[in-house]
Amino acid sequence: MNIKIFINGFGCVGRALAKIIVEKRDVIEKKYGLRIEVVAIKDSRGAVFSSEGLDINDLLKLIEYPRSSIGLYEPYGRMDIGLDEIYDQCSPDIHVELTPSNYDGGEPGISNVLYALKRGANVVLANKAALVYKFREIMGIARKKGLVVKYKATVMGGTPFIDILLSLKTIHVSKIYGILNATTNYVLTYMHRHLVDLDEALGNAKSIGIAEKNPIYDIEGIDAAAKLVIMSNTLGIPLGINDVMRTSLRNVSLKDIVDALRKGEVIKYIAQIDFEEQLAEVAPRRIESNNMLAGIDGLMNAVVIEHEYGNIFFSGKGGGCRETASMVLEDILSASMRGV
Ligand SMILES: NC(=O)c1ccc[n+]([C@@H]2O[C@H](COP(=O)([O-])OP(=O)(O)OC[C@H]3O[C@@H](n4cnc5c(N)ncnc54)[C@H](OP(=O)(O)O)[C@@H]3O)[C@@H](O)[C@H]2O)c1
């Protein structure tokens, strides 16, 4: 069976996804009988599309194309093209939303996802903001239309954590807490190891491409708060981004780190939802060095789920373009196997 996918957003994750599809397409076909055809790719300025599917050579060339210019790619590229034309020409089975997560209202993700559902496409997202603002609406529309929306890559990007939450159908969860943002965990780890202040650690993270030029979503806890919102809604408990209390990582000084280390403790940027206390927060916390979360360093993420029968500890790669793309591909397969 051919599965036609449309990659909307062709930056770091989109390009990594295209590369993994090229690498794994034959294996996927052999193992599952599914042929993944990339029928369209769009960036902020243009798109390439072919109703037959772009071939491997085109995909490989597009991965190397400069940002914002895939619309210039001959003969499939077009600048300034909207979703209507892409859907009219290609009728994708799966819409993959990889545009930036924008926490000032959730666009363009929200409109793109709602459009895809309106046109009868299943949706896979790494974009978090669309779900943060419209989780229930998006899921409700998908359910009514018999479509699926998958979003494993939105929380602990490179690790299938959302699957664990979705598997807890009757088990009562009282609390979830952990380290949900790889950039800030890297920065804190660097501060502890090199005894430098936040700006110096952040400078290092920027210089090696771990932190964005303006890492405000990470440092102010917005990214981690967004993940709490997605986790809570996954469990069927509504939570809005403004319900999450946030304390900036800027509040952590080098002196705080040294004080903690002297007492056998470390500082971690902990995100937690306490369902009993109805409390959701992201804040720097001192934890003892024998706490399981204390050893989660660098780009790793980890979460503890406290439930009525005990605890689940889950740890893995928090992000990275290729890791995140690998989760997107897993979701594409599970959406496909549901009978696209
Ligand atoms: N990177 C990670 O490790 C990671 C982990 C988990 C989740 N995510 C999420 O995954 C998504 C993609 O991340 P990324 O790192 O690939 O971001 P990115 O490198 O900034 O790429 C974003 C892409 O979206 C395009 N875009 C922007 N506005 C658009 C629009 N209106 N229509 C179509 N395309 C548009 C950009 O176009 P131009 O190329 O023209 O600028 C670019 O191709 C984000 O939502 C992010 O939060 C990322």
CSV table of N, CA and C and ligand atoms in Angstrom, one decimal, residues 6-16 42-46 66-70 83 97-103 107-109 112 125-129 152-158 212 217 223 227 318-325 328, ligand 1:
chain,number,residue,atom,x,y,z
A,6,PHE,N,2.8,14.5,3.4
A,6,PHE,CA,3.1,15.9,3.2
A,6,PHE,C,3.9,16.4,4.4
A,7,ILE,N,5.2,16.8,4.1
A,7,ILE,CA,6.0,17.3,5.2
A,7,ILE,C,5.8,18.8,5.2
A,8,ASN,N,5.1,19.4,6.2
A,8,ASN,CA,4.9,20.8,6.3
A,8,ASN,C,5.9,21.4,7.3
A,9,GLY,N,7.0,22.1,6.8
A,9,GLY,CA,8.1,22.5,7.7
A,9,GLY,C,9.3,21.7,7.3
A,10,PHE,N,10.3,22.4,6.7
A,10,PHE,CA,11.4,21.6,6.2
A,10,PHE,C,12.7,22.2,6.8
A,11,GLY,N,12.8,22.2,8.1
A,11,GLY,CA,14.0,22.7,8.8
A,11,GLY,C,14.8,21.5,9.3
A,12,CYS,N,15.3,21.6,10.5
A,12,CYS,CA,16.2,20.6,11.0
A,12,CYS,C,15.5,19.2,11.1
A,13,VAL,N,14.3,19.2,11.7
A,13,VAL,CA,13.6,17.9,11.9
A,13,VAL,C,13.0,17.4,10.5
A,14,GLY,N,12.5,18.3,9.7
A,14,GLY,CA,11.9,17.9,8.4
A,14,GLY,C,13.0,17.3,7.5
A,15,ARG,N,14.2,17.9,7.5
A,15,ARG,CA,15.3,17.3,6.7
A,15,ARG,C,15.7,16.0,7.2
A,16,ALA,N,15.8,15.9,8.6
A,16,ALA,CA,16.2,14.6,9.2
A,16,ALA,C,15.2,13.6,8.8
A,42,LYS,N,6.9,21.5,2.3
A,42,LYS,CA,6.7,23.0,2.3
A,42,LYS,C,7.6,23.7,3.3
A,43,ASP,N,8.1,24.8,3.0
A,43,ASP,CA,8.8,25.6,4.0
A,43,ASP,C,8.0,27.0,4.1
A,44,SER,N,8.6,28.0,4.7
A,44,SER,CA,7.9,29.2,4.9
A,44,SER,C,7.6,30.0,3.6
A,45,ARG,N,8.3,29.7,2.6
A,45,ARG,CA,8.2,30.5,1.4
A,45,ARG,C,7.7,29.8,0.1
A,46,GLY,N,7.8,28.5,0.1
A,46,GLY,CA,7.4,27.7,-1.1
A,46,GLY,C,7.3,26.3,-0.8
A,66,PRO,N,19.3,25.3,0.4
A,66,PRO,CA,19.3,26.3,1.4
A,66,PRO,C,17.9,26.5,2.0
A,67,ARG,N,17.9,26.9,3.2
A,67,ARG,CA,16.6,27.2,3.9
A,67,ARG,C,15.7,28.1,3.1
A,68,SER,N,14.5,28.0,3.2
A,68,SER,CA,13.5,28.9,2.6
A,68,SER,C,13.5,28.9,1.1
A,69,SER,N,14.1,28.0,0.5
A,69,SER,CA,14.2,28.1,-1.0
A,69,SER,C,13.8,26.8,-1.8
A,70,ILE,N,13.2,25.9,-1.1
A,70,ILE,CA,12.8,24.6,-1.8
A,70,ILE,C,11.8,24.9,-3.0
A,83,LEU,N,-1.9,25.8,1.0
A,83,LEU,CA,-2.2,24.4,1.3
A,83,LEU,C,-3.3,23.9,0.3
A,97,GLU,N,3.3,17.9,10.6
A,97,GLU,CA,3.4,19.3,11.0
A,97,GLU,C,4.7,19.6,11.7
A,98,LEU,N,5.7,20.2,11.0
A,98,LEU,CA,7.0,20.4,11.6
A,98,LEU,C,7.4,21.9,11.5
A,99,THR,N,6.3,22.7,11.5
A,99,THR,CA,6.6,24.2,11.6
A,99,THR,C,7.0,24.5,13.0
A,100,PRO,N,7.5,25.8,13.2
A,100,PRO,CA,8.0,26.1,14.6
A,100,PRO,C,6.8,26.1,15.6
A,101,SER,N,7.2,25.8,16.9
A,101,SER,CA,6.2,25.8,17.9
A,101,SER,C,6.2,27.3,18.4
A,102,ASN,N,5.0,27.9,18.2
A,102,ASN,CA,4.9,29.4,18.6
A,102,ASN,C,4.0,29.5,19.7
A,103,TYR,N,4.5,30.0,20.9
A,103,TYR,CA,3.6,30.1,22.1
A,103,TYR,C,3.0,31.4,22.2
A,107,GLU,N,0.0,29.7,16.1
A,107,GLU,CA,0.1,29.6,14.7
A,107,GLU,C,1.5,29.6,14.1
A,108,PRO,N,1.8,28.9,13.0
A,108,PRO,CA,0.8,28.5,12.0
A,108,PRO,C,0.3,27.1,12.3
A,109,GLY,N,0.8,26.4,13.3
A,109,GLY,CA,0.4,25.0,13.6
A,109,GLY,C,-1.1,24.8,13.7
A,112,ASN,N,-2.9,25.0,10.3
A,112,ASN,CA,-2.4,23.9,9.4
A,112,ASN,C,-3.0,22.5,9.8
A,125,LEU,N,2.5,15.2,14.5
A,125,LEU,CA,3.1,16.5,14.8
A,125,LEU,C,4.4,16.4,15.6
A,126,ALA,N,5.3,17.2,15.4
A,126,ALA,CA,6.4,17.5,16.3
A,126,ALA,C,6.2,18.9,16.9
A,127,ASN,N,5.4,19.7,16.1
A,127,ASN,CA,5.0,21.1,16.6
A,127,ASN,C,4.1,20.9,17.9
A,128,LYS,N,4.6,21.5,19.0
A,128,LYS,CA,3.9,21.3,20.2
A,128,LYS,C,2.7,22.4,20.4
A,129,ALA,N,3.0,23.6,19.9
A,129,ALA,CA,2.1,24.7,20.2
A,129,ALA,C,0.6,24.4,19.8
A,152,LYS,N,4.0,11.8,19.3
A,152,LYS,CA,5.1,11.3,20.2
A,152,LYS,C,6.3,12.2,20.3
A,153,ALA,N,6.6,12.9,19.2
A,153,ALA,CA,7.8,13.7,19.1
A,153,ALA,C,7.7,15.0,20.0
A,154,THR,N,6.5,15.3,20.5
A,154,THR,CA,6.3,16.6,21.1
A,154,THR,C,6.9,16.6,22.6
A,155,VAL,N,7.0,15.4,23.2
A,155,VAL,CA,7.4,15.3,24.6
A,155,VAL,C,8.6,14.3,24.6
A,156,MET,N,9.7,14.7,25.2
A,156,MET,CA,10.9,13.9,25.2
A,156,MET,C,11.2,13.5,23.7
A,157,GLY,N,11.4,14.4,22.9
A,157,GLY,CA,11.5,14.3,21.4
A,157,GLY,C,12.0,13.0,20.9
A,158,GLY,N,13.1,12.5,21.4
A,158,GLY,CA,13.6,11.2,20.8
A,158,GLY,C,13.2,10.0,21.5
A,212,GLU,N,19.1,27.8,21.0
A,212,GLU,CA,18.9,28.7,19.9
A,212,GLU,C,19.4,30.1,20.3
A,217,TYR,N,12.1,30.3,25.2
A,217,TYR,CA,11.2,29.3,25.5
A,217,TYR,C,11.8,28.2,26.5
A,223,ASP,N,8.8,25.9,27.2
A,223,ASP,CA,8.8,24.6,26.5
A,223,ASP,C,8.5,23.5,27.4
A,227,LYS,N,5.1,20.9,27.4
A,227,LYS,CA,5.1,19.5,27.5
A,227,LYS,C,4.2,19.0,28.6
A,318,GLY,N,16.2,13.7,24.9
A,318,GLY,CA,15.1,14.7,25.0
A,318,GLY,C,14.8,15.3,23.6
A,319,GLY,N,15.7,15.4,22.7
A,319,GLY,CA,15.5,16.0,21.4
A,319,GLY,C,16.6,15.6,20.5
A,320,GLY,N,16.9,16.6,19.6
A,320,GLY,CA,17.9,16.3,18.6
A,320,GLY,C,17.0,16.0,17.3
A,321,CYS,N,17.5,16.6,16.2
A,321,CYS,CA,16.6,16.5,15.0
A,321,CYS,C,16.4,15.1,14.5
A,322,ARG,N,17.5,14.4,14.5
A,322,ARG,CA,17.4,13.0,13.9
A,322,ARG,C,16.5,12.1,14.9
A,323,GLU,N,16.8,12.3,16.2
A,323,GLU,CA,16.0,11.5,17.2
A,323,GLU,C,14.5,11.9,17.1
A,324,THR,N,14.3,13.2,17.0
A,324,THR,CA,12.9,13.6,16.9
A,324,THR,C,12.2,13.1,15.7
A,325,ALA,N,13.0,13.2,14.6
A,325,ALA,CA,12.4,12.7,13.3
A,325,ALA,C,12.2,11.2,13.4
A,328,VAL,N,8.8,10.8,14.7
A,328,VAL,CA,7.8,11.2,13.7
A,328,VAL,C,7.6,10.1,12.8
B,1,LIG,N1,14.6,20.2,17.0
B,1,LIG,C1,14.2,19.3,17.9
B,1,LIG,O1,15.1,18.6,18.6
B,1,LIG,C2,12.8,19.2,18.3
B,1,LIG,C3,12.4,18.3,19.3
B,1,LIG,C4,11.0,18.1,19.5
B,1,LIG,C5,10.1,18.9,18.8
B,1,LIG,N2,10.5,19.8,17.9
B,1,LIG,C6,9.5,20.7,17.2
B,1,LIG,O2,9.6,20.3,15.8
B,1,LIG,C7,9.2,21.4,15.0
B,1,LIG,C8,10.3,21.6,14.0
B,1,LIG,O3,11.5,21.9,14.6
B,1,LIG,P1,12.8,22.2,13.8
B,1,LIG,O4,14.0,22.2,14.8
B,1,LIG,O5,12.9,21.5,12.5
B,1,LIG,O6,12.5,23.8,13.4
B,1,LIG,P2,13.2,24.7,12.3
B,1,LIG,O7,14.5,24.1,12.0
B,1,LIG,O8,13.0,26.1,12.7
B,1,LIG,O9,12.3,24.4,11.0
B,1,LIG,C9,11.0,24.9,10.9
B,1,LIG,C10,10.5,24.8,9.5
B,1,LIG,O10,9.2,25.3,9.4
B,1,LIG,C11,9.1,26.2,8.3
B,1,LIG,N3,8.0,27.1,8.5
B,1,LIG,C12,8.0,28.2,9.2
B,1,LIG,N4,6.7,28.8,9.1
B,1,LIG,C13,6.1,28.0,8.2
B,1,LIG,C14,4.8,28.1,7.6
B,1,LIG,N5,4.0,29.1,7.9
B,1,LIG,N6,4.5,27.1,6.7
B,1,LIG,C15,5.3,26.1,6.3
B,1,LIG,N7,6.5,26.0,6.9
B,1,LIG,C16,6.9,27.0,7.8
B,1,LIG,C17,10.5,26.8,8.3
B,1,LIG,O11,10.6,27.4,7.0
B,1,LIG,P3,12.0,28.1,6.5
B,1,LIG,O12,12.9,26.9,6.2
B,1,LIG,O13,11.6,28.8,5.3
B,1,LIG,O14,12.5,28.9,7.6
B,1,LIG,C18,11.3,25.6,8.5
B,1,LIG,O15,11.5,24.9,7.3
B,1,LIG,C19,9.1,22.6,16.0
B,1,LIG,O16,7.7,22.8,16.3
B,1,LIG,C20,9.8,22.1,17.3
B,1,LIG,O17,9.3,22.7,18.5
B,1,LIG,C21,11.8,20.0,17.6
